[in-house]
Amino acid sequence: MSQGNVVTRGRIAAMEPRIRPYIRHTPVLRVDMADFDRGPLAIDLKLECLQHSGSFKARGAFTNLLERPVPEAGVVAASGGNHGAAVAYAAMRLGHRATIFVPEVSPQAKLDRIRAYGADLVVGGARYAEALAASERFAEETGALQIHAFNQEETLVGQGTLGLEIERDLPEIDTLLVAVGGGGLIGGIAAWYAGRIRIVAVEPEGAPTLHRAFEAGHPVDAPAEGIAADSLAPKRVGEMMFPIAEAFVERSILVSDDDIIAAQKALWNRVRIISEPGGAAAFAAILSGRYAPTPGERVAVLVCGANANPANF
């Protein structure tokens, strides 16, 4: 069965009420880009950074734990931080053990959050791919249920519920800008919208996973560097999301580390929104002018993660 048949609007719609008791309906803030020293332009910010565990990842985590049988050994996940925090939070809420593997690039704010949710935390390896390999070995040895950050149908379905929520909040938008790492978020959202609005991917120049996949026609390895490496640098996008992206994502825009830092600072200084680098990447495309809306175009930007310390901005 193709993933286009597995991650459907019907399945996303059926899943949303199941996870609703465990997730927040996050707010929307309309801002004028004139407040950011740009020309007057109304932009809607979907503040999923205010979700439980600090990012959208809680949606996929709860979907996995509610849809799949959890063994006595509990669950295991590899993560740059946000997925691990979400799995740890969901496991805590549902009464399961959780073991989280993270690479050395994961920031302290994310490690602290994972520990606060009671998970066993294992830090090792330079990048996400090494943490993933270690988590796979752990799953084989213990029988723990592995919850993949993006290449898992339940993860895609769970993240797709955010698309459903955005459509309810903002039924009039033409375009939605979404940051991409492994592609679970944009894959789920694009599966929900199924071409009914323009979906634009935004990626760091140092980790152009979807950009490279579009060029090659299939997922390929990409660099895993830059300021957002802890959340947007998994080496390559997931095999499951790529057919969805090919069908329903218009294009990928690359932004620089400087663009992302400027977006983080602007969100904090002008509207007091805390965002991590990955969470601010989509807004960076608008702020930098790398995405320029056409006259009358109604644009929404997803601010997807806030596990950062504003004292570091």
PDB file of C-alpha atoms in Angstrom:
ATOM      1  CA  MET A   1       0.000   0.000   0.000  1.00  0.00           C
ATOM      2  CA  SER A   2       1.387   3.405  -0.933  1.00  0.00           C
ATOM      3  CA  GLN A   3       1.819   5.954   1.800  1.00  0.00           C
ATOM      4  CA  GLY A   4      -0.579   8.165  -0.086  1.00  0.00           C
ATOM      5  CA  ASN A   5      -3.256   5.604   0.818  1.00  0.00           C
ATOM      6  CA  VAL A   6      -2.104   5.149   4.424  1.00  0.00           C
ATOM      7  CA  VAL A   7      -1.860   8.792   5.517  1.00  0.00           C
ATOM      8  CA  THR A   8      -5.294   9.965   4.443  1.00  0.00           C
ATOM      9  CA  ARG A   9      -7.550  12.848   5.368  1.00  0.00           C
ATOM     10  CA  GLY A  10     -10.030  10.341   6.760  1.00  0.00           C
ATOM     11  CA  ARG A  11      -7.466   8.723   9.014  1.00  0.00           C
ATOM     12  CA  ILE A  12      -6.203  12.095  10.233  1.00  0.00           C
ATOM     13  CA  ALA A  13      -9.763  13.260  10.946  1.00  0.00           C
ATOM     14  CA  ALA A  14     -10.487  10.064  12.880  1.00  0.00           C
ATOM     15  CA  MET A  15      -7.305  10.411  14.927  1.00  0.00           C
ATOM     16  CA  GLU A  16      -7.822  14.021  15.947  1.00  0.00           C
ATOM     17  CA  PRO A  17     -10.548  13.400  18.551  1.00  0.00           C
ATOM     18  CA  ARG A  18      -8.545  10.502  20.015  1.00  0.00           C
ATOM     19  CA  ILE A  19      -5.533  12.679  20.803  1.00  0.00           C
ATOM     20  CA  ARG A  20      -7.537  15.833  21.569  1.00  0.00           C
ATOM     21  CA  PRO A  21      -7.751  15.114  25.342  1.00  0.00           C
ATOM     22  CA  TYR A  22      -3.935  15.123  25.477  1.00  0.00           C
ATOM     23  CA  ILE A  23      -2.981  18.062  23.250  1.00  0.00           C
ATOM     24  CA  ARG A  24      -3.582  21.806  23.209  1.00  0.00           C
ATOM     25  CA  HIS A  25      -5.456  23.708  20.562  1.00  0.00           C
ATOM     26  CA  THR A  26      -2.695  26.239  20.007  1.00  0.00           C
ATOM     27  CA  PRO A  27      -3.472  29.894  19.236  1.00  0.00           C
ATOM     28  CA  VAL A  28      -3.074  31.986  16.107  1.00  0.00           C
ATOM     29  CA  LEU A  29      -1.576  35.483  16.192  1.00  0.00           C
ATOM     30  CA  ARG A  30      -2.034  37.904  13.298  1.00  0.00           C
ATOM     31  CA  VAL A  31       0.922  40.242  12.898  1.00  0.00           C
ATOM     32  CA  ASP A  32       1.748  43.073  10.536  1.00  0.00           C
ATOM     33  CA  MET A  33       5.183  42.769   8.958  1.00  0.00           C
ATOM     34  CA  ALA A  34       5.446  46.552   9.338  1.00  0.00           C
ATOM     35  CA  ASP A  35       6.082  45.783  13.011  1.00  0.00           C
ATOM     36  CA  PHE A  36       9.213  43.914  11.862  1.00  0.00           C
ATOM     37  CA  ASP A  37      10.482  46.837   9.753  1.00  0.00           C
ATOM     38  CA  ARG A  38       9.101  45.360   6.541  1.00  0.00           C
ATOM     39  CA  GLY A  39       6.316  46.583   4.314  1.00  0.00           C
ATOM     40  CA  PRO A  40       2.737  46.332   5.590  1.00  0.00           C
ATOM     41  CA  LEU A  41       1.596  42.746   5.238  1.00  0.00           C
ATOM     42  CA  ALA A  42      -0.718  40.716   7.467  1.00  0.00           C
ATOM     43  CA  ILE A  43       0.688  37.285   8.377  1.00  0.00           C
ATOM     44  CA  ASP A  44      -0.955  34.665  10.587  1.00  0.00           C
ATOM     45  CA  LEU A  45       1.393  32.847  12.964  1.00  0.00           C
ATOM     46  CA  LYS A  46       0.188  29.450  14.147  1.00  0.00           C
ATOM     47  CA  LEU A  47       1.857  29.130  17.534  1.00  0.00           C
ATOM     48  CA  GLU A  48       2.371  25.390  17.837  1.00  0.00           C
ATOM     49  CA  CYS A  49       5.441  26.320  19.856  1.00  0.00           C
ATOM     50  CA  LEU A  50       2.958  26.506  22.762  1.00  0.00           C
ATOM     51  CA  GLN A  51       2.065  22.815  22.463  1.00  0.00           C
ATOM     52  CA  HIS A  52       2.746  20.370  25.311  1.00  0.00           C
ATOM     53  CA  SER A  53       6.466  19.465  25.445  1.00  0.00           C
ATOM     54  CA  GLY A  54       7.275  22.639  23.507  1.00  0.00           C
ATOM     55  CA  SER A  55       6.628  21.527  19.930  1.00  0.00           C
ATOM     56  CA  PHE A  56       4.219  19.920  17.479  1.00  0.00           C
ATOM     57  CA  LYS A  57       5.842  16.543  18.161  1.00  0.00           C
ATOM     58  CA  ALA A  58       3.349  15.741  20.928  1.00  0.00           C
ATOM     59  CA  ARG A  59       0.732  15.003  18.272  1.00  0.00           C
ATOM     60  CA  GLY A  60       2.711  12.210  16.654  1.00  0.00           C
ATOM     61  CA  ALA A  61       3.872  10.857  19.993  1.00  0.00           C
ATOM     62  CA  PHE A  62       0.350  10.435  21.366  1.00  0.00           C
ATOM     63  CA  THR A  63      -0.856   8.949  18.086  1.00  0.00           C
ATOM     64  CA  ASN A  64       1.846   6.281  18.271  1.00  0.00           C
ATOM     65  CA  LEU A  65       1.159   5.416  21.910  1.00  0.00           C
ATOM     66  CA  LEU A  66      -2.607   5.261  21.420  1.00  0.00           C
ATOM     67  CA  GLU A  67      -2.536   3.361  18.120  1.00  0.00           C
ATOM     68  CA  ARG A  68       0.199   0.786  18.782  1.00  0.00           C
ATOM     69  CA  PRO A  69       0.461  -1.769  21.615  1.00  0.00           C
ATOM     70  CA  VAL A  70       3.137  -0.724  24.124  1.00  0.00           C
ATOM     71  CA  PRO A  71       5.160  -3.606  25.640  1.00  0.00           C
ATOM     72  CA  GLU A  72       6.299  -3.832  29.244  1.00  0.00           C
ATOM     73  CA  ALA A  73       9.714  -2.541  28.169  1.00  0.00           C
ATOM     74  CA  GLY A  74       8.026   0.704  27.198  1.00  0.00           C
ATOM     75  CA  VAL A  75       8.943   2.937  24.294  1.00  0.00           C
ATOM     76  CA  VAL A  76      12.218   4.139  22.830  1.00  0.00           C
ATOM     77  CA  ALA A  77      12.932   7.082  20.551  1.00  0.00           C
ATOM     78  CA  ALA A  78      15.880   8.819  18.947  1.00  0.00           C
ATOM     79  CA  SER A  79      15.677  12.568  18.729  1.00  0.00           C
ATOM     80  CA  GLY A  80      17.477  15.841  18.400  1.00  0.00           C
ATOM     81  CA  GLY A  81      15.404  16.774  21.421  1.00  0.00           C
ATOM     82  CA  ASN A  82      11.835  17.720  20.528  1.00  0.00           C
ATOM     83  CA  HIS A  83      10.627  14.264  19.516  1.00  0.00           C
ATOM     84  CA  GLY A  84      12.284  12.807  22.591  1.00  0.00           C
ATOM     85  CA  ALA A  85      10.597  15.344  24.833  1.00  0.00           C
ATOM     86  CA  ALA A  86       7.241  14.623  23.213  1.00  0.00           C
ATOM     87  CA  VAL A  87       7.585  10.851  23.534  1.00  0.00           C
ATOM     88  CA  ALA A  88       8.730  11.240  27.153  1.00  0.00           C
ATOM     89  CA  TYR A  89       5.740  13.486  27.885  1.00  0.00           C
ATOM     90  CA  ALA A  90       3.243  11.169  26.196  1.00  0.00           C
ATOM     91  CA  ALA A  91       4.702   8.141  27.979  1.00  0.00           C
ATOM     92  CA  MET A  92       4.469   9.952  31.304  1.00  0.00           C
ATOM     93  CA  ARG A  93       0.826  10.912  30.695  1.00  0.00           C
ATOM     94  CA  LEU A  94      -0.128   7.386  29.618  1.00  0.00           C
ATOM     95  CA  GLY A  95       1.907   5.518  32.238  1.00  0.00           C
ATOM     96  CA  HIS A  96       4.645   3.933  30.125  1.00  0.00           C
ATOM     97  CA  ARG A  97       8.418   3.742  30.469  1.00  0.00           C
ATOM     98  CA  ALA A  98      10.442   5.783  27.979  1.00  0.00           C
ATOM     99  CA  THR A  99      14.092   5.666  26.933  1.00  0.00           C
ATOM    100  CA  ILE A 100      15.323   8.548  24.764  1.00  0.00           C
ATOM    101  CA  PHE A 101      18.573   8.646  22.759  1.00  0.00           C
ATOM    102  CA  VAL A 102      19.836  12.073  21.723  1.00  0.00           C
ATOM    103  CA  PRO A 103      23.009  13.276  19.951  1.00  0.00           C
ATOM    104  CA  GLU A 104      25.602  15.542  21.516  1.00  0.00           C
ATOM    105  CA  VAL A 105      24.286  18.570  19.588  1.00  0.00           C
ATOM    106  CA  SER A 106      21.014  18.564  21.533  1.00  0.00           C
ATOM    107  CA  PRO A 107      20.729  21.770  23.582  1.00  0.00           C
ATOM    108  CA  GLN A 108      20.524  21.665  27.348  1.00  0.00           C
ATOM    109  CA  ALA A 109      16.971  23.048  27.366  1.00  0.00           C
ATOM    110  CA  LYS A 110      15.762  19.950  25.541  1.00  0.00           C
ATOM    111  CA  LEU A 111      17.736  17.525  27.700  1.00  0.00           C
ATOM    112  CA  ASP A 112      16.320  19.125  30.839  1.00  0.00           C
ATOM    113  CA  ARG A 113      12.786  18.806  29.500  1.00  0.00           C
ATOM    114  CA  ILE A 114      13.207  15.103  28.665  1.00  0.00           C
ATOM    115  CA  ARG A 115      14.559  14.370  32.144  1.00  0.00           C
ATOM    116  CA  ALA A 116      11.736  16.363  33.738  1.00  0.00           C
ATOM    117  CA  TYR A 117       9.221  14.006  32.136  1.00  0.00           C
ATOM    118  CA  GLY A 118      10.857  11.023  33.842  1.00  0.00           C
ATOM    119  CA  ALA A 119      12.451   9.334  30.830  1.00  0.00           C
ATOM    120  CA  ASP A 120      15.789   7.535  30.815  1.00  0.00           C
ATOM    121  CA  LEU A 121      18.083   9.770  28.740  1.00  0.00           C
ATOM    122  CA  VAL A 122      21.098   8.527  26.774  1.00  0.00           C
ATOM    123  CA  VAL A 123      23.339  11.152  25.168  1.00  0.00           C
ATOM    124  CA  GLY A 124      25.812   9.973  22.535  1.00  0.00           C
ATOM    125  CA  GLY A 125      26.917  10.380  18.941  1.00  0.00           C
ATOM    126  CA  ALA A 126      27.603  13.528  17.012  1.00  0.00           C
ATOM    127  CA  ARG A 127      24.341  13.640  15.044  1.00  0.00           C
ATOM    128  CA  TYR A 128      20.803  12.270  14.964  1.00  0.00           C
ATOM    129  CA  ALA A 129      21.717   9.283  12.749  1.00  0.00           C
ATOM    130  CA  GLU A 130      24.009   7.897  15.448  1.00  0.00           C
ATOM    131  CA  ALA A 131      21.382   8.315  18.154  1.00  0.00           C
ATOM    132  CA  LEU A 132      18.901   6.542  15.884  1.00  0.00           C
ATOM    133  CA  ALA A 133      21.243   3.574  15.408  1.00  0.00           C
ATOM    134  CA  ALA A 134      21.738   3.302  19.163  1.00  0.00           C
ATOM    135  CA  SER A 135      17.966   3.430  19.751  1.00  0.00           C
ATOM    136  CA  GLU A 136      17.424   0.657  17.199  1.00  0.00           C
ATOM    137  CA  ARG A 137      19.929  -1.564  19.003  1.00  0.00           C
ATOM    138  CA  PHE A 138      18.157  -0.849  22.291  1.00  0.00           C
ATOM    139  CA  ALA A 139      14.792  -1.806  20.779  1.00  0.00           C
ATOM    140  CA  GLU A 140      16.200  -5.099  19.505  1.00  0.00           C
ATOM    141  CA  GLU A 141      17.755  -5.948  22.868  1.00  0.00           C
ATOM    142  CA  THR A 142      14.815  -5.006  25.103  1.00  0.00           C
ATOM    143  CA  GLY A 143      11.686  -5.309  22.963  1.00  0.00           C
ATOM    144  CA  ALA A 144      10.787  -1.654  23.557  1.00  0.00           C
ATOM    145  CA  LEU A 145       8.462  -0.086  20.997  1.00  0.00           C
ATOM    146  CA  GLN A 146      10.415   2.204  18.702  1.00  0.00           C
ATOM    147  CA  ILE A 147       8.726   5.487  17.832  1.00  0.00           C
ATOM    148  CA  HIS A 148      10.357   7.079  14.810  1.00  0.00           C
ATOM    149  CA  ALA A 149      10.491  10.864  14.684  1.00  0.00           C
ATOM    150  CA  PHE A 150       9.190  11.108  11.120  1.00  0.00           C
ATOM    151  CA  ASN A 151       9.346   7.884   9.077  1.00  0.00           C
ATOM    152  CA  GLN A 152       6.355   6.209  10.727  1.00  0.00           C
ATOM    153  CA  GLU A 153       2.766   6.290   9.477  1.00  0.00           C
ATOM    154  CA  GLU A 154       1.319   7.005  12.932  1.00  0.00           C
ATOM    155  CA  THR A 155       3.738   9.916  13.312  1.00  0.00           C
ATOM    156  CA  LEU A 156       2.630  11.383   9.984  1.00  0.00           C
ATOM    157  CA  VAL A 157      -1.051  10.926  10.860  1.00  0.00           C
ATOM    158  CA  GLY A 158      -0.534  12.625  14.224  1.00  0.00           C
ATOM    159  CA  GLN A 159       1.272  15.598  12.723  1.00  0.00           C
ATOM    160  CA  GLY A 160      -1.490  15.786  10.124  1.00  0.00           C
ATOM    161  CA  THR A 161      -3.922  16.750  12.883  1.00  0.00           C
ATOM    162  CA  LEU A 162      -2.120  20.087  12.988  1.00  0.00           C
ATOM    163  CA  GLY A 163      -3.134  20.641   9.371  1.00  0.00           C
ATOM    164  CA  LEU A 164      -6.734  19.938  10.340  1.00  0.00           C
ATOM    165  CA  GLU A 165      -6.474  22.425  13.215  1.00  0.00           C
ATOM    166  CA  ILE A 166      -4.907  25.112  11.023  1.00  0.00           C
ATOM    167  CA  GLU A 167      -7.693  24.744   8.472  1.00  0.00           C
ATOM    168  CA  ARG A 168     -10.297  25.172  11.218  1.00  0.00           C
ATOM    169  CA  ASP A 169      -8.490  28.236  12.558  1.00  0.00           C
ATOM    170  CA  LEU A 170      -7.603  29.785   9.205  1.00  0.00           C
ATOM    171  CA  PRO A 171      -9.941  28.508   6.486  1.00  0.00           C
ATOM    172  CA  GLU A 172      -9.169  31.446   4.206  1.00  0.00           C
ATOM    173  CA  ILE A 173      -5.384  31.073   3.787  1.00  0.00           C
ATOM    174  CA  ASP A 174      -3.766  30.541   0.391  1.00  0.00           C
ATOM    175  CA  THR A 175      -0.283  29.564   1.569  1.00  0.00           C
ATOM    176  CA  LEU A 176       1.314  27.859   4.565  1.00  0.00           C
ATOM    177  CA  LEU A 177       5.048  27.961   5.285  1.00  0.00           C
ATOM    178  CA  VAL A 178       6.396  24.949   7.196  1.00  0.00           C
ATOM    179  CA  ALA A 179       9.916  24.129   8.390  1.00  0.00           C
ATOM    180  CA  VAL A 180      11.350  20.762   7.328  1.00  0.00           C
ATOM    181  CA  GLY A 181      13.802  18.343   8.930  1.00  0.00           C
ATOM    182  CA  GLY A 182      12.825  14.714   8.429  1.00  0.00           C
ATOM    183  CA  GLY A 183       9.525  15.784   6.915  1.00  0.00           C
ATOM    184  CA  GLY A 184       7.018  14.248   9.309  1.00  0.00           C
ATOM    185  CA  LEU A 185       5.386  17.605   9.997  1.00  0.00           C
ATOM    186  CA  ILE A 186       5.071  18.845   6.441  1.00  0.00           C
ATOM    187  CA  GLY A 187       4.186  15.340   5.245  1.00  0.00           C
ATOM    188  CA  GLY A 188       1.263  15.074   7.632  1.00  0.00           C
ATOM    189  CA  ILE A 189       0.051  18.613   6.953  1.00  0.00           C
ATOM    190  CA  ALA A 190       0.357  18.185   3.170  1.00  0.00           C
ATOM    191  CA  ALA A 191      -1.566  14.901   3.369  1.00  0.00           C
ATOM    192  CA  TRP A 192      -4.381  16.741   5.144  1.00  0.00           C
ATOM    193  CA  TYR A 193      -4.586  19.618   2.690  1.00  0.00           C
ATOM    194  CA  ALA A 194      -3.989  17.376  -0.358  1.00  0.00           C
ATOM    195  CA  GLY A 195      -3.265  20.271  -2.702  1.00  0.00           C
ATOM    196  CA  ARG A 196      -6.080  22.562  -1.562  1.00  0.00           C
ATOM    197  CA  ILE A 197      -3.641  25.305  -0.525  1.00  0.00           C
ATOM    198  CA  ARG A 198      -0.025  26.103  -1.360  1.00  0.00           C
ATOM    199  CA  ILE A 199       2.395  24.355   1.014  1.00  0.00           C
ATOM    200  CA  VAL A 200       5.941  25.753   0.970  1.00  0.00           C
ATOM    201  CA  ALA A 201       8.833  24.024   2.726  1.00  0.00           C
ATOM    202  CA  VAL A 202      11.542  26.041   4.484  1.00  0.00           C
ATOM    203  CA  GLU A 203      14.914  24.498   5.286  1.00  0.00           C
ATOM    204  CA  PRO A 204      18.296  25.668   6.570  1.00  0.00           C
ATOM    205  CA  GLU A 205      21.011  25.941   3.944  1.00  0.00           C
ATOM    206  CA  GLY A 206      23.119  23.641   6.130  1.00  0.00           C
ATOM    207  CA  ALA A 207      20.521  20.856   6.144  1.00  0.00           C
ATOM    208  CA  PRO A 208      18.627  20.868   2.811  1.00  0.00           C
ATOM    209  CA  THR A 209      17.052  17.423   3.155  1.00  0.00           C
ATOM    210  CA  LEU A 210      13.855  17.935   1.134  1.00  0.00           C
ATOM    211  CA  HIS A 211      15.567  20.307  -1.302  1.00  0.00           C
ATOM    212  CA  ARG A 212      18.092  17.584  -2.194  1.00  0.00           C
ATOM    213  CA  ALA A 213      15.349  14.960  -2.402  1.00  0.00           C
ATOM    214  CA  PHE A 214      13.359  17.082  -4.846  1.00  0.00           C
ATOM    215  CA  GLU A 215      16.469  17.508  -6.997  1.00  0.00           C
ATOM    216  CA  ALA A 216      17.207  13.768  -6.987  1.00  0.00           C
ATOM    217  CA  GLY A 217      13.621  12.577  -7.256  1.00  0.00           C
ATOM    218  CA  HIS A 218      13.943  10.488  -4.086  1.00  0.00           C
ATOM    219  CA  PRO A 219      15.316  10.871  -0.536  1.00  0.00           C
ATOM    220  CA  VAL A 220      19.105  11.247  -0.484  1.00  0.00           C
ATOM    221  CA  ASP A 221      21.675  12.138   2.142  1.00  0.00           C
ATOM    222  CA  ALA A 222      22.178  15.851   2.731  1.00  0.00           C
ATOM    223  CA  PRO A 223      24.504  17.846   4.971  1.00  0.00           C
ATOM    224  CA  ALA A 224      23.452  17.981   8.619  1.00  0.00           C
ATOM    225  CA  GLU A 225      24.922  21.246   9.790  1.00  0.00           C
ATOM    226  CA  GLY A 226      23.924  24.688  10.980  1.00  0.00           C
ATOM    227  CA  ILE A 227      22.202  26.375  13.873  1.00  0.00           C
ATOM    228  CA  ALA A 228      19.087  24.202  13.607  1.00  0.00           C
ATOM    229  CA  ALA A 229      20.986  20.905  13.388  1.00  0.00           C
ATOM    230  CA  ASP A 230      19.355  19.579  16.548  1.00  0.00           C
ATOM    231  CA  SER A 231      15.869  19.714  14.994  1.00  0.00           C
ATOM    232  CA  LEU A 232      16.164  20.142  11.218  1.00  0.00           C
ATOM    233  CA  ALA A 233      19.132  17.939  10.268  1.00  0.00           C
ATOM    234  CA  PRO A 234      18.250  14.220  10.226  1.00  0.00           C
ATOM    235  CA  LYS A 235      20.470  13.468   7.156  1.00  0.00           C
ATOM    236  CA  ARG A 236      17.548  12.726   4.821  1.00  0.00           C
ATOM    237  CA  VAL A 237      13.777  13.017   4.662  1.00  0.00           C
ATOM    238  CA  GLY A 238      11.617   9.980   5.325  1.00  0.00           C
ATOM    239  CA  GLU A 239      10.677   7.534   2.607  1.00  0.00           C
ATOM    240  CA  MET A 240       7.047   7.668   3.742  1.00  0.00           C
ATOM    241  CA  MET A 241       6.642  11.413   3.466  1.00  0.00           C
ATOM    242  CA  PHE A 242       8.397  11.921   0.146  1.00  0.00           C
ATOM    243  CA  PRO A 243       5.552  10.826  -2.188  1.00  0.00           C
ATOM    244  CA  ILE A 244       3.236  13.139  -0.254  1.00  0.00           C
ATOM    245  CA  ALA A 245       5.705  16.014  -0.605  1.00  0.00           C
ATOM    246  CA  GLU A 246       6.166  15.349  -4.322  1.00  0.00           C
ATOM    247  CA  ALA A 247       2.411  15.518  -4.789  1.00  0.00           C
ATOM    248  CA  PHE A 248       1.465  18.385  -2.498  1.00  0.00           C
ATOM    249  CA  VAL A 249       4.486  20.562  -1.520  1.00  0.00           C
ATOM    250  CA  GLU A 250       5.062  23.326  -4.030  1.00  0.00           C
ATOM    251  CA  ARG A 251       8.771  23.882  -3.415  1.00  0.00           C
ATOM    252  CA  SER A 252      11.523  24.175  -0.829  1.00  0.00           C
ATOM    253  CA  ILE A 253      13.097  27.503   0.167  1.00  0.00           C
ATOM    254  CA  LEU A 254      16.519  27.604   1.818  1.00  0.00           C
ATOM    255  CA  VAL A 255      17.328  30.120   4.562  1.00  0.00           C
ATOM    256  CA  SER A 256      20.690  30.910   6.127  1.00  0.00           C
ATOM    257  CA  ASP A 257      21.676  30.600   9.764  1.00  0.00           C
ATOM    258  CA  ASP A 258      21.746  34.397   9.899  1.00  0.00           C
ATOM    259  CA  ASP A 259      18.174  34.496   8.573  1.00  0.00           C
ATOM    260  CA  ILE A 260      17.062  32.055  11.276  1.00  0.00           C
ATOM    261  CA  ILE A 261      18.824  33.955  14.066  1.00  0.00           C
ATOM    262  CA  ALA A 262      17.249  37.199  12.874  1.00  0.00           C
ATOM    263  CA  ALA A 263      13.812  35.549  12.868  1.00  0.00           C
ATOM    264  CA  GLN A 264      14.313  34.184  16.395  1.00  0.00           C
ATOM    265  CA  LYS A 265      15.338  37.602  17.682  1.00  0.00           C
ATOM    266  CA  ALA A 266      12.522  39.385  15.853  1.00  0.00           C
ATOM    267  CA  LEU A 267       9.858  37.050  17.195  1.00  0.00           C
ATOM    268  CA  TRP A 268      11.156  37.581  20.719  1.00  0.00           C
ATOM    269  CA  ASN A 269      11.861  41.302  20.540  1.00  0.00           C
ATOM    270  CA  ARG A 270       8.739  42.372  18.657  1.00  0.00           C
ATOM    271  CA  VAL A 271       6.017  39.961  19.832  1.00  0.00           C
ATOM    272  CA  ARG A 272       7.608  38.111  22.771  1.00  0.00           C
ATOM    273  CA  ILE A 273       7.350  34.703  21.128  1.00  0.00           C
ATOM    274  CA  ILE A 274      10.079  32.260  22.124  1.00  0.00           C
ATOM    275  CA  SER A 275      11.158  30.009  19.277  1.00  0.00           C
ATOM    276  CA  GLU A 276      14.052  27.652  18.787  1.00  0.00           C
ATOM    277  CA  PRO A 277      15.991  27.860  15.497  1.00  0.00           C
ATOM    278  CA  GLY A 278      13.920  25.159  13.825  1.00  0.00           C
ATOM    279  CA  GLY A 279      10.747  26.766  15.098  1.00  0.00           C
ATOM    280  CA  ALA A 280      11.682  30.140  13.600  1.00  0.00           C
ATOM    281  CA  ALA A 281      12.872  28.849  10.225  1.00  0.00           C
ATOM    282  CA  ALA A 282       9.551  29.259   8.410  1.00  0.00           C
ATOM    283  CA  PHE A 283       9.197  32.841   9.647  1.00  0.00           C
ATOM    284  CA  ALA A 284      12.778  33.465   8.486  1.00  0.00           C
ATOM    285  CA  ALA A 285      11.638  32.909   4.901  1.00  0.00           C
ATOM    286  CA  ILE A 286       9.158  35.793   5.192  1.00  0.00           C
ATOM    287  CA  LEU A 287      11.359  38.104   7.261  1.00  0.00           C
ATOM    288  CA  SER A 288      14.349  37.688   4.927  1.00  0.00           C
ATOM    289  CA  GLY A 289      12.278  38.152   1.785  1.00  0.00           C
ATOM    290  CA  ARG A 290      13.207  34.713   0.475  1.00  0.00           C
ATOM    291  CA  TYR A 291       9.490  34.115   0.246  1.00  0.00           C
ATOM    292  CA  ALA A 292       7.675  37.133  -1.182  1.00  0.00           C
ATOM    293  CA  PRO A 293       3.860  36.876  -1.146  1.00  0.00           C
ATOM    294  CA  THR A 294       1.963  38.143  -4.152  1.00  0.00           C
ATOM    295  CA  PRO A 295      -0.491  41.034  -3.687  1.00  0.00           C
ATOM    296  CA  GLY A 296      -3.554  39.794  -1.826  1.00  0.00           C
ATOM    297  CA  GLU A 297      -2.025  36.427  -0.959  1.00  0.00           C
ATOM    298  CA  ARG A 298      -3.105  35.204   2.486  1.00  0.00           C
ATOM    299  CA  VAL A 299      -0.109  33.616   4.197  1.00  0.00           C
ATOM    300  CA  ALA A 300       0.241  31.654   7.414  1.00  0.00           C
ATOM    301  CA  VAL A 301       3.523  30.685   9.039  1.00  0.00           C
ATOM    302  CA  LEU A 302       3.917  27.744  11.398  1.00  0.00           C
ATOM    303  CA  VAL A 303       6.070  28.472  14.464  1.00  0.00           C
ATOM    304  CA  CYS A 304       6.577  24.872  15.451  1.00  0.00           C
ATOM    305  CA  GLY A 305       8.956  24.706  18.427  1.00  0.00           C
ATOM    306  CA  ALA A 306      10.016  26.718  21.476  1.00  0.00           C
ATOM    307  CA  ASN A 307      12.558  24.618  23.341  1.00  0.00           C
ATOM    308  CA  ALA A 308      15.113  27.382  23.633  1.00  0.00           C
ATOM    309  CA  ASN A 309      16.379  29.846  26.215  1.00  0.00           C
ATOM    310  CA  PRO A 310      15.623  33.459  25.199  1.00  0.00           C
ATOM    311  CA  ALA A 311      18.610  34.599  27.264  1.00  0.00           C
ATOM    312  CA  ASN A 312      20.727  33.169  24.427  1.00  0.00           C
ATOM    313  CA  PHE A 313      19.107  35.241  21.681  1.00  0.00           C
TER     314      PHE A 313
END
